[in-house]
Short mmCIF file of C-alpha atoms in Angstrom, two decimals:
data_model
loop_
_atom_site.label_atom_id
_atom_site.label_comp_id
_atom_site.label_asym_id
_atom_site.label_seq_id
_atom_site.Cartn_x
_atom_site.Cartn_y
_atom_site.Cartn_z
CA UNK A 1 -22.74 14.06 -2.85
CA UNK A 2 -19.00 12.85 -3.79
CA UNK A 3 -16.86 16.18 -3.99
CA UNK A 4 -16.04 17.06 -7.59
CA UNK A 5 -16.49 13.58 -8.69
CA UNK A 6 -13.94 11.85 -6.07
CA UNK A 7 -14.61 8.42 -5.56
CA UNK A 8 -11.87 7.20 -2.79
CA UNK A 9 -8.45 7.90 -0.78
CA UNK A 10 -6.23 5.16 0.43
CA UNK A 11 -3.36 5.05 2.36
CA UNK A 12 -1.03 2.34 1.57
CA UNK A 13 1.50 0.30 4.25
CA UNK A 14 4.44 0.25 1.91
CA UNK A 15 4.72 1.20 -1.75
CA UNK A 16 4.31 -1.70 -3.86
CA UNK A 17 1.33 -2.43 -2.25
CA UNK A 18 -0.12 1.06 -3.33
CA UNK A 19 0.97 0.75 -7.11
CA UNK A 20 -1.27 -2.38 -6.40
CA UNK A 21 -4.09 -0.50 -5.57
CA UNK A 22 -3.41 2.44 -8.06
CA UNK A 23 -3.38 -0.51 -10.66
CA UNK A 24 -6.87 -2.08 -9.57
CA UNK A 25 -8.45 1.25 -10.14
CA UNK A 26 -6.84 2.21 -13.15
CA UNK A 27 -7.56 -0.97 -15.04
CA UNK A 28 -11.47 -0.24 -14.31
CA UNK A 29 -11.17 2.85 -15.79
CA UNK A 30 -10.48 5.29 -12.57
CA UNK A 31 -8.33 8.35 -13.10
CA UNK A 32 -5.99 7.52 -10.41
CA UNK A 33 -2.88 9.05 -8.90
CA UNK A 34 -0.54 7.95 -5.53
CA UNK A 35 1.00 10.53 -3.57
CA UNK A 36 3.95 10.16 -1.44
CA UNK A 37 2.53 12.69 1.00
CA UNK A 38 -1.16 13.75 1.53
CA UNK A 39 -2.08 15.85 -1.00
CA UNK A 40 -3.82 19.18 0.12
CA UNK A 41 -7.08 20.30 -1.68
CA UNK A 42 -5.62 22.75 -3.60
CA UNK A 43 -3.04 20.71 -5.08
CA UNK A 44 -5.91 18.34 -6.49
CA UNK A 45 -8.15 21.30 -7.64
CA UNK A 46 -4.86 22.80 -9.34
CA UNK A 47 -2.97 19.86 -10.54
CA UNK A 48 -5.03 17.05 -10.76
CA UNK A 49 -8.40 17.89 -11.29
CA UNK A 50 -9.73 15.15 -13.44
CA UNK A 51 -8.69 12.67 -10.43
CA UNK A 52 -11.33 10.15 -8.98
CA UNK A 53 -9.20 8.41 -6.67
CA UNK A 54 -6.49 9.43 -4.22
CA UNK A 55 -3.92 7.30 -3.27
CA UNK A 56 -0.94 7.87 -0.71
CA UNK A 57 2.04 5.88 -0.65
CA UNK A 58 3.03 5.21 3.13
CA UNK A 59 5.48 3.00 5.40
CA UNK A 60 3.56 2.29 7.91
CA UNK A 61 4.75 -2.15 7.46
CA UNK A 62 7.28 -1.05 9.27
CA UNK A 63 6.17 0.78 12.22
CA UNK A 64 5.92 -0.13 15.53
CA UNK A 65 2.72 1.42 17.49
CA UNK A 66 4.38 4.04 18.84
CA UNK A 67 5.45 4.94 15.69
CA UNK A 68 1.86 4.56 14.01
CA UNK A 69 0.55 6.95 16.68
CA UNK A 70 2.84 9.84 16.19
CA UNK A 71 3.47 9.14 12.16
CA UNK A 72 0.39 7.44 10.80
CA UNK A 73 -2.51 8.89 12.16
CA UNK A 74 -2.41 12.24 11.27
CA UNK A 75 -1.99 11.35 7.65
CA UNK A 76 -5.41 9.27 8.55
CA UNK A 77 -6.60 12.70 9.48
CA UNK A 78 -5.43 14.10 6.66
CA UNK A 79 -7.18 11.53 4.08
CA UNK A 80 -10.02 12.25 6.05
CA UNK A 81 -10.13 16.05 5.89
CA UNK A 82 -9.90 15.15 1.54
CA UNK A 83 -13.97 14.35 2.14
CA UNK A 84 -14.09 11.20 -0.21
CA UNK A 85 -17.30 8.99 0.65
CA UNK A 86 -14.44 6.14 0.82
CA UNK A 87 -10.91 6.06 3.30
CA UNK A 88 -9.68 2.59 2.85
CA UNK A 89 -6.34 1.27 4.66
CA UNK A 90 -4.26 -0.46 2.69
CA UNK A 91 -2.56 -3.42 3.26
CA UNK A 92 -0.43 -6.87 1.86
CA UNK A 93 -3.21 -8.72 0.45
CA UNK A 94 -1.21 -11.62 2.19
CA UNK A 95 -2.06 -9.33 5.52
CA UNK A 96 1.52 -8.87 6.23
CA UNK A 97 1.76 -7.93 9.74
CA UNK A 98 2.91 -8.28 13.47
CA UNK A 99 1.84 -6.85 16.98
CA UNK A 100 5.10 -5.23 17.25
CA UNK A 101 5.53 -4.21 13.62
CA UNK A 102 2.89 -2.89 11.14
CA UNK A 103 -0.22 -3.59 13.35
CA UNK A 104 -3.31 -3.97 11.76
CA UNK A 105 -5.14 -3.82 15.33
CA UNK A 106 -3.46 -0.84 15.92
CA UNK A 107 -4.74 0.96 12.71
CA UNK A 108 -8.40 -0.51 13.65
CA UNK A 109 -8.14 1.62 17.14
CA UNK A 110 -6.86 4.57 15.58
CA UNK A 111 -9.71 4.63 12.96
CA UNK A 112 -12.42 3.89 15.71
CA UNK A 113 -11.03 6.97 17.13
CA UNK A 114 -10.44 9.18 13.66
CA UNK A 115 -13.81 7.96 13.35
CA UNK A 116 -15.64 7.99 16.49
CA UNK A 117 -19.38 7.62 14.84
CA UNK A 118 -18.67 4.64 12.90
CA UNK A 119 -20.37 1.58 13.98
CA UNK A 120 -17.96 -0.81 12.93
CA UNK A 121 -14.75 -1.55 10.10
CA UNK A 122 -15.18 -3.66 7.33
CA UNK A 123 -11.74 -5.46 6.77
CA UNK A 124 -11.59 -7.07 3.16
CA UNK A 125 -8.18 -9.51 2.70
CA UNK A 126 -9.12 -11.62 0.21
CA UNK A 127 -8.81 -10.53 -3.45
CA UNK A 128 -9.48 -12.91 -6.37
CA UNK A 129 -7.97 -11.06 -9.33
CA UNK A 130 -4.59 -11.64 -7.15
CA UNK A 131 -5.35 -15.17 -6.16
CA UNK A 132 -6.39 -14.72 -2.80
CA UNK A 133 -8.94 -15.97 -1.23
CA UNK A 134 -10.51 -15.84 2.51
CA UNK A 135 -12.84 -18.76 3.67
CA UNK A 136 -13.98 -18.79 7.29
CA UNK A 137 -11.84 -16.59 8.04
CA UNK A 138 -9.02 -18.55 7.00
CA UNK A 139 -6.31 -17.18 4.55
CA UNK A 140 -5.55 -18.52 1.19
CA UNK A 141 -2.47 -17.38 -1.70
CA UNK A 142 -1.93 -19.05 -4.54
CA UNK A 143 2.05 -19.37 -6.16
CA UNK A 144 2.59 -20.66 -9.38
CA UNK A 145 -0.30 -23.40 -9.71
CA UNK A 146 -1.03 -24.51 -6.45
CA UNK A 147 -3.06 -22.63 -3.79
CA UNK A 148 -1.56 -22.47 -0.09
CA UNK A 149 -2.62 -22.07 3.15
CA UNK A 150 -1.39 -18.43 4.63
CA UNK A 151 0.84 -20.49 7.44
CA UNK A 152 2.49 -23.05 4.71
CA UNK A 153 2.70 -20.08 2.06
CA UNK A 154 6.31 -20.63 0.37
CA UNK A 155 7.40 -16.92 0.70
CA UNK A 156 5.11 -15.53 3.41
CA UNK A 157 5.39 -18.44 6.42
CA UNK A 158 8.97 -17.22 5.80
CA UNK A 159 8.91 -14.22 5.61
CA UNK A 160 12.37 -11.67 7.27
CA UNK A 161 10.04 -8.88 9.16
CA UNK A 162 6.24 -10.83 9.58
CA UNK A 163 6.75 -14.74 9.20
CA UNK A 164 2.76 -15.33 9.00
CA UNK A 165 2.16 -18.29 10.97
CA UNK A 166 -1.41 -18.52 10.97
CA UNK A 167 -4.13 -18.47 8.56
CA UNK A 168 -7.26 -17.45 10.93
CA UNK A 169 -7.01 -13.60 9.83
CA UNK A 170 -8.98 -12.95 13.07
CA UNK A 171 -6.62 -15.03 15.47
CA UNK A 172 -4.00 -13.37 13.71
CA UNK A 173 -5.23 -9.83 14.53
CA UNK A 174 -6.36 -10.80 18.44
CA UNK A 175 -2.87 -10.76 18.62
CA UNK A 176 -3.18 -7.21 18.06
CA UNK A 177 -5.78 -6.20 19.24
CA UNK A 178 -8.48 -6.05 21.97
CA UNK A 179 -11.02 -4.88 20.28
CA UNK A 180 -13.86 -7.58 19.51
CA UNK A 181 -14.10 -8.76 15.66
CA UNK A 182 -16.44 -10.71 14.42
CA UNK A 183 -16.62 -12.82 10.37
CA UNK A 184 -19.45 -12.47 7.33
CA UNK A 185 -18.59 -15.87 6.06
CA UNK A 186 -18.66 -16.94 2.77
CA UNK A 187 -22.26 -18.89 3.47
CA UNK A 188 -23.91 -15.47 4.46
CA UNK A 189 -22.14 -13.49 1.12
CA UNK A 190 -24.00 -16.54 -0.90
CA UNK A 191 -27.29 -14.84 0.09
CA UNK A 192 -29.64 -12.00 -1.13
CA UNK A 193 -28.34 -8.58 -0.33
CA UNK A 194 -30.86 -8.01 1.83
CA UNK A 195 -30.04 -10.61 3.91
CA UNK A 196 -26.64 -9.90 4.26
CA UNK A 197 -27.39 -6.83 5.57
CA UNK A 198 -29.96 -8.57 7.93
CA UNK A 199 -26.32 -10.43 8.98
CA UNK A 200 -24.50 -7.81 9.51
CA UNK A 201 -27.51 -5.98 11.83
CA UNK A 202 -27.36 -8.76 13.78
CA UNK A 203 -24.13 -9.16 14.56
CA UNK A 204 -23.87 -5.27 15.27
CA UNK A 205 -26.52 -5.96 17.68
CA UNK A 206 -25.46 -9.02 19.14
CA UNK A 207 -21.75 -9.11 19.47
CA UNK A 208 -20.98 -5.30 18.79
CA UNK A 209 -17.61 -5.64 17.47
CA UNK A 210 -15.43 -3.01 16.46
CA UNK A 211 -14.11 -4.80 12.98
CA UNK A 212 -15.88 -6.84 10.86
CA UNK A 213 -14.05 -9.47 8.54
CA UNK A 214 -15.32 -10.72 5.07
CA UNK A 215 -14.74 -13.71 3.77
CA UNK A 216 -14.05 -13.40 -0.48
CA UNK A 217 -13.56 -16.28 -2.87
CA UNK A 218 -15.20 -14.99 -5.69
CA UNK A 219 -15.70 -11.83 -7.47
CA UNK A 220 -19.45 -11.87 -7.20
CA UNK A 221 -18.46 -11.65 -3.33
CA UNK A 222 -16.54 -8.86 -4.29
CA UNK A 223 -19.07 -7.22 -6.02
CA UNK A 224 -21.74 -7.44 -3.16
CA UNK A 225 -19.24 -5.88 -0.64
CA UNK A 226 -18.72 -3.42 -2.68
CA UNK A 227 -22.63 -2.65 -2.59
CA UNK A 228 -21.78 -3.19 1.18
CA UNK A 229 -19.21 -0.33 1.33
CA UNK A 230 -21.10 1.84 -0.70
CA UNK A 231 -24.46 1.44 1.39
CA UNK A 232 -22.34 2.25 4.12
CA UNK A 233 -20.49 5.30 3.26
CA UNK A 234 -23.70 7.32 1.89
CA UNK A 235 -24.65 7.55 5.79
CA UNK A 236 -20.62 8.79 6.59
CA UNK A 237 -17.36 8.98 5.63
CA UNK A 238 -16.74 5.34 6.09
CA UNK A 239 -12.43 3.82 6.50
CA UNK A 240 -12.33 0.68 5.48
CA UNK A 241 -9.21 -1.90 6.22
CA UNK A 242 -8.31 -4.18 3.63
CA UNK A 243 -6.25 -5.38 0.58
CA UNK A 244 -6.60 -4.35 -3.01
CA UNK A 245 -9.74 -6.61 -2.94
CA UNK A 246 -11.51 -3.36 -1.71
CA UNK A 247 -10.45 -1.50 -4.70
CA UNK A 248 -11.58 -4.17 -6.98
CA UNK A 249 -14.68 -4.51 -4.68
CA UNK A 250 -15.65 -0.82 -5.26
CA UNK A 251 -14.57 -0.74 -9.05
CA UNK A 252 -17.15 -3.73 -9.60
CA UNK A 253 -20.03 -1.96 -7.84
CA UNK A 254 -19.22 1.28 -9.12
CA UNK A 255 -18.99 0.17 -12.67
CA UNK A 256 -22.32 -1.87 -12.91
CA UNK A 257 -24.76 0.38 -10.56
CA UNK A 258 -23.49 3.90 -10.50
CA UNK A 259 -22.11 4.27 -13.68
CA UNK A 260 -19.29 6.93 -13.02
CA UNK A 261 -16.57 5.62 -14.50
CA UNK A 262 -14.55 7.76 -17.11
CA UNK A 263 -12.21 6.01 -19.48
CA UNK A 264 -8.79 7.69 -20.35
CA UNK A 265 -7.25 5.73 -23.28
CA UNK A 266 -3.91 5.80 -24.08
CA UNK A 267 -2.67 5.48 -27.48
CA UNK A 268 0.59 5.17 -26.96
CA UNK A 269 2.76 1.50 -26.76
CA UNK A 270 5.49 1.30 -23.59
CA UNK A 271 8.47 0.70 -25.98
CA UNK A 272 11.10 -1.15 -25.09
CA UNK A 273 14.10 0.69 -22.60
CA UNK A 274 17.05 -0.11 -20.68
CA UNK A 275 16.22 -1.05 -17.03
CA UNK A 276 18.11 -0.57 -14.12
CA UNK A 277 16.86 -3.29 -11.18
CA UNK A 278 17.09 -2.96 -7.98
CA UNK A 279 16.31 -5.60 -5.08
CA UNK A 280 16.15 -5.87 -1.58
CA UNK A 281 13.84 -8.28 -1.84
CA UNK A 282 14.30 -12.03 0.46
CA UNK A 283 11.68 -13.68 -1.35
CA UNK A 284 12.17 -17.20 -3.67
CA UNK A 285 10.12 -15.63 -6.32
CA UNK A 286 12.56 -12.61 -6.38
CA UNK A 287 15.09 -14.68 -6.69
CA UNK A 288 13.86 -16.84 -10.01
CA UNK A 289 13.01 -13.22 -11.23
CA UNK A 290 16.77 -12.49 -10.65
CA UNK A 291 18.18 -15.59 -12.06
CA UNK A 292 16.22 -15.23 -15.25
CA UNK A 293 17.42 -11.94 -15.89
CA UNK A 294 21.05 -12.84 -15.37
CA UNK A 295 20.64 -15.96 -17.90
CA UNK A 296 18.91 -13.11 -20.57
CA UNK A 297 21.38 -10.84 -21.42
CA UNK A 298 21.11 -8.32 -17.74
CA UNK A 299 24.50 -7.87 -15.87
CA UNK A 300 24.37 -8.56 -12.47
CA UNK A 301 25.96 -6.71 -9.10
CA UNK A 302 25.44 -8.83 -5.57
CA UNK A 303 25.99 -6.31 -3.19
CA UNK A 304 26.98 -6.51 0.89
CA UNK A 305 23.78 -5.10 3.07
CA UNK A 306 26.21 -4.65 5.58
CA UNK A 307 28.51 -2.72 4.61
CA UNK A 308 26.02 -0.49 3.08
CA UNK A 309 24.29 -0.05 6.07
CA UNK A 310 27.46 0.47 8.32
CA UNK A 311 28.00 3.77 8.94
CA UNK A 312 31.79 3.34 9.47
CA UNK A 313 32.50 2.26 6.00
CA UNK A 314 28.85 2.95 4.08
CA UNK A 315 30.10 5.76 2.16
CA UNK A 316 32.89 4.91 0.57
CA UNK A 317 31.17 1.80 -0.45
CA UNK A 318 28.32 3.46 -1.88
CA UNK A 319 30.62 5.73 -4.09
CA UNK A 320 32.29 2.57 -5.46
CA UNK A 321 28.96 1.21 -6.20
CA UNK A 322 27.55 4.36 -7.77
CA UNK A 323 30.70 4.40 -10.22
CA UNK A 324 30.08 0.82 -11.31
CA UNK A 325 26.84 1.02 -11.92
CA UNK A 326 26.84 4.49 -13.72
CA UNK A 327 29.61 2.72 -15.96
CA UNK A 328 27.44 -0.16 -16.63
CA UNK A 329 24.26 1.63 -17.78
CA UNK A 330 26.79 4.18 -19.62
CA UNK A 331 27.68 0.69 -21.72
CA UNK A 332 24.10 -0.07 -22.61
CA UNK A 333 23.48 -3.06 -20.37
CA UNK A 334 20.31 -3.78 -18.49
CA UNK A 335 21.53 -4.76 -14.52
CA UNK A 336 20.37 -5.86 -12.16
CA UNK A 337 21.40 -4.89 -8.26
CA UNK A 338 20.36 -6.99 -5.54
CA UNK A 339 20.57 -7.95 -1.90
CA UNK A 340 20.19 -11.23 -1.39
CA UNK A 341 19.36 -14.07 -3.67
CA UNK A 342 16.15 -16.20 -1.63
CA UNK A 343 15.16 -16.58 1.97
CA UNK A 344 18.15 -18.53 2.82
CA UNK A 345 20.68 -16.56 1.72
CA UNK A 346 24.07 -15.87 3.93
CA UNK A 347 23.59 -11.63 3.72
CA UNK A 348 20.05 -12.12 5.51
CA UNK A 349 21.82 -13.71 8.96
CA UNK A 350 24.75 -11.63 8.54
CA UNK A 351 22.08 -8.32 8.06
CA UNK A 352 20.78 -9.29 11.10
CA UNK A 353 23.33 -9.99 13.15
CA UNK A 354 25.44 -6.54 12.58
CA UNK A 355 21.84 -4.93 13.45
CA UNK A 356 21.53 -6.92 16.88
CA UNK A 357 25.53 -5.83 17.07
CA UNK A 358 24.85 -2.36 17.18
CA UNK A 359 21.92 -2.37 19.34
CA UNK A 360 19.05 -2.08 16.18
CA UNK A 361 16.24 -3.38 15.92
CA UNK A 362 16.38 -6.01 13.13
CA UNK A 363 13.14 -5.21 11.91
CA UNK A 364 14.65 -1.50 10.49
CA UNK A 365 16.98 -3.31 8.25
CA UNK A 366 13.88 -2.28 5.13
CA UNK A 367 14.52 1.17 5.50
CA UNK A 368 18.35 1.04 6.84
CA UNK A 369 19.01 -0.81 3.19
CA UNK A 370 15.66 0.68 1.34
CA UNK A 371 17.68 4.33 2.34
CA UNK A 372 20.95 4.02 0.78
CA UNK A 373 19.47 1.90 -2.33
CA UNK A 374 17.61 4.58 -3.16
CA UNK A 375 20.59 7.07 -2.59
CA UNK A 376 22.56 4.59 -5.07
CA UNK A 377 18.92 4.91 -7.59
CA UNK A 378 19.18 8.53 -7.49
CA UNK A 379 23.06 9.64 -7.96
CA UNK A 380 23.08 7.00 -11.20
CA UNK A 381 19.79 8.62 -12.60
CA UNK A 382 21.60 12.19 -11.67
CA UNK A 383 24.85 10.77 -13.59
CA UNK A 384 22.85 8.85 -16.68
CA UNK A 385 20.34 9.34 -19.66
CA UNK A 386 17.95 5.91 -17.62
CA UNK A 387 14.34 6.46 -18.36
CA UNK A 388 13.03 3.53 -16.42
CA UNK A 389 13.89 1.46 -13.07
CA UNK A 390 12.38 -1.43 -10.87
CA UNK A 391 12.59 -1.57 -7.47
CA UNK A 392 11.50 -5.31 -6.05
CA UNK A 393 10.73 -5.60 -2.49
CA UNK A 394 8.10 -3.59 -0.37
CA UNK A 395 10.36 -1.88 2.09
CA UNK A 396 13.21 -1.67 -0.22
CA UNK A 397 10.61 0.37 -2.92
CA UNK A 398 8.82 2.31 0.22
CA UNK A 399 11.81 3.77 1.18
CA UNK A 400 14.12 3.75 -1.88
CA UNK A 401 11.56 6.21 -3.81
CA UNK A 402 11.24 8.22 -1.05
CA UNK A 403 14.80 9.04 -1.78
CA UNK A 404 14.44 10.49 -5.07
CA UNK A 405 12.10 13.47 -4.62
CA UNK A 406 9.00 12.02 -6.49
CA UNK A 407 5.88 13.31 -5.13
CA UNK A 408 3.39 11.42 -7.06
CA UNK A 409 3.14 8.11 -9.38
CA UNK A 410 0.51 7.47 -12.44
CA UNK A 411 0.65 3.89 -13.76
CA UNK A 412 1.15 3.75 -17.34
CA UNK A 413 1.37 0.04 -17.79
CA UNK A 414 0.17 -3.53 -17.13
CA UNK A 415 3.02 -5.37 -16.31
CA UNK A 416 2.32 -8.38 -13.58
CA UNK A 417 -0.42 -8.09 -11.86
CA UNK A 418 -0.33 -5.70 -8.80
CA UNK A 419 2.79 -4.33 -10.35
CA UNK A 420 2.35 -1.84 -12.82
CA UNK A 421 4.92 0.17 -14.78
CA UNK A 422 4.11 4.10 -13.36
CA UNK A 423 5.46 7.44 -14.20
CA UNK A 424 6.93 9.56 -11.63
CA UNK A 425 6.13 13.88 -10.93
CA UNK A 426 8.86 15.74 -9.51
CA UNK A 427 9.39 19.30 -9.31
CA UNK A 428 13.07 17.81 -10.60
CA UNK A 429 12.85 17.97 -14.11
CA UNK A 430 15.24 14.95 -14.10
CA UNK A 431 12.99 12.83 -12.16
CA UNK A 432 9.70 14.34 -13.59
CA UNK A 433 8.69 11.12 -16.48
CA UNK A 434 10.84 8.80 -14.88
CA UNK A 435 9.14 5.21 -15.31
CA UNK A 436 9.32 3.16 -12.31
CA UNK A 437 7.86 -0.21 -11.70
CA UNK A 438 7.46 -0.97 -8.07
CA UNK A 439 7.10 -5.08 -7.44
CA UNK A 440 6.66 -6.63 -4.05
CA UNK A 441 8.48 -9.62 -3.59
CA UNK A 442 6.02 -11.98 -4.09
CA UNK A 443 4.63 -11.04 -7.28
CA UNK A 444 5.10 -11.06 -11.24
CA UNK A 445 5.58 -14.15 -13.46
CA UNK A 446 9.66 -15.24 -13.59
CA UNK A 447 10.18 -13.66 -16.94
CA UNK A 448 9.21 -10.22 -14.52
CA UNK A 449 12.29 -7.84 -15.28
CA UNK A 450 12.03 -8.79 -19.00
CA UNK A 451 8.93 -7.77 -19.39
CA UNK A 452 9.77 -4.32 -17.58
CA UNK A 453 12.46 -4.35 -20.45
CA UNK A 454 10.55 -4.82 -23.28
CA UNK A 455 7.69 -2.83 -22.39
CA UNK A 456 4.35 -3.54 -23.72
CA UNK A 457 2.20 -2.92 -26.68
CA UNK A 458 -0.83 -2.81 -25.13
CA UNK A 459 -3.37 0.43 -24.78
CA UNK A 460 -4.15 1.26 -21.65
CA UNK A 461 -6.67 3.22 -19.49
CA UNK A 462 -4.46 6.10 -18.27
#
């Protein structure tokens, strides 16, 4: 029996990847809402008791394992304890991750042990509606018009924190891991339901792995792993692993055989506001998101990671930065702050290089710059009459909103997808409405912060 009509609860890595997931479920009609910390049942039965899915915004991209054992898993417990049918881990449908930073092996072992009577974990990368697509276990993204292998992806073979340099997901997480996985191939999720199942037995029986991949290139794939999950989780409280593609998995299955979706329209247009951008964001697509704001009428401000980040000279900087950029939404103008403009820009080396200076790990320069971005976010909000931000970049938004004491998101708006336009709750009336749109760096068309700008005149499921 689902308990008072809740469907799911996911926990996402970083942030923009759990406005991704939010989104997914919203657009099929899901009454949706992502927490920044676990919500207790009370709070739901008080606050938000029309809500079918639960959603938690998390950091856990940029964790080592240490960190993931003391910090991540007992909000896992916590999800848990919310006794949805559903606990699905969240993460970069490009499967953004490392053995020394945001393990995905490590979250399998500390679910297996959450979760000691489940047989196995499904892990679901792929997810079409996104343009990704897993085939034999091997990764596939597609930018702009043509479709890339995970290792010769434009953005993520170069990406700062997790350069992905291989496409077999399950080579890629043996790294991780030494727990045995095993692959439902596209060939098997051609066949009857019945005989994927008979698969899946099989394997369970024969190899007795502790994950279990799934290969997805089309939505009817999606559909039957959502049947998959479903099956699955009547027996137990099942966790899943995987990218949005679960959400859009479940949404399909739930939508056709159990018919419990509940539609919330909207009535009301996005109209058009002033934006205040902010990026942290490395990636090329960032970057032509960047340039075609400057060329359309947004003022830019390049700012120095470093000497935000430096302690020895960090405040003073921020305070100059604060009183530009409160002057230059006091004028009117749309701006647009940001770190670095593309992979190969000087502030990246020179980022990294102070870090290794001072004895950091260069992998904390997310949060390091996330922190005081969203310190510069919330003093210009505090000193303005802004109604709606962007934050681009996952570690930069993770950590950045965190700053602003939000506790929960709704989205209110298609913008790109996997990067909605949301409003924030607060217990600070200032922040409480606040419209945020949360973009990782590989996503949204080039025309990205216009759009955010504009608004949209579309009704949507809210």
């Amino acid at each position: 029996m689902k308990p008072k009509g809740r469907l799911l609860s996911f926990y996402g890595d970083d942030f923009t990847g759990s406005t991704d997931a939010m989104e997914a479920l919203t657009n099929s009609g899901f009454k949706t809402v992502l927490f920044l910390e676990p919500p207790t049942k009370k709070m739901l039965d008080e606050r938000f008791p029309e809500v079918q899915c639960i959603g938690v915004a998390g950091v856990s991209r940029t964790m080592n394992p240490e960190q993931m054992e003391m910090e991540l898993k007992p909000i896992l417990e916590k999800i848990k304890e919310l006794g949805t049918p559903v606990n699905h881990y969240k993460i970069c449908s490009t499967f953004d991750s490392a053995p020394e930073v945001g393990s995905i092996g490590k979250v399998l072992e500390m679910i297996l042990e959450i979760n000691n009577a489940q047989p196995y974990v499904p892990i679901i990368a792929g997810a079409p509606p996104l343009n990704r697509y897993t085939v034999f276990g091997n990764h596939f993204a597609k930018v702009e018009n043509k479709i890339f292998r995970l290792d010769e992806h434009p953005v993520m073979s170069r990406h700062p924190i997790t350069p992905m340099q291989e496409a077999d997901l399950l080579k890629h997480l043996n790294k991780q891991t030494t727990k045995h996985l095993s692959l439902i191939n596209v060939n098997s999720l051609n066949e009857s339901a019945a005989e994927i199942r008979s698969s899946i037995n099989e394997i369970i029986e024969e190899e007795k792995p502790s994950g279990i991949m799934f290969d997805v290139l089309t939505d009817h794939h999606l559909t039957k792993i959502g049947s998959l999950i479903c099956e699955e989780s009547r027996k137990d409280n099942l966790f899943v692993i995987g990218s949005s593609g679960v959400e859009y998995a479940l949404s399909n299955y739930w939508n056709v055989h159990e018919k419990v979706k509940e539609r919330h329209p909207n009535e009301e247009s996005i109209k058009k506001e002033q934006v205040l951008v902010v990026s942290g964001s490395c990636s090329p697509i960032t970057s032509e998101q960047i340039k075609h704001g400057l060329k359309n009428g947004f003022a830019g401000l390049k700012i120095s990671p470093v000497k935000l980040i430096n302690t020895e000279v960090s405040i003073d900087y921020l305070n100059k930065l604060v009183k530009n950029v409160v002057n230059t939404i006091n004028e009117g103008k749309n701006l647009i702050i940001y770190s670095a403009l593309g992979p190969e820009d000087s502030s990246i080396a020179e980022t990294r290089e102070y870090l290794t200076s001072i004895g950091e790990e260069t992998s904390k320069s997310g949060q390091l710059l996330g922190e005081k971005l969203g310190r510069l976010i919330k003093e210009t909000v505090e000193r303005t009459s802004l109604k709606r931000i962007t934050i681009a970049g996952g570690d930069t938004s993770s950590y950045s909103t965190l700053e602003m004491g939000i506790y929960a998101l709704e989205m209110i708006a298609r913008m790109a997808p996997g990067a909605p336009l949301c409003r924030s709750y607060s217990n600070n009336k200032r922040f409480n409405g606040l419209e945020i749109a949360l973009k990782g760096g590989q996503l949204g068309q080039v025309d990205y912060f216009s759009k955010v700008h504009q608004g949209s005149e579309e009704k949507i499921i809210n």
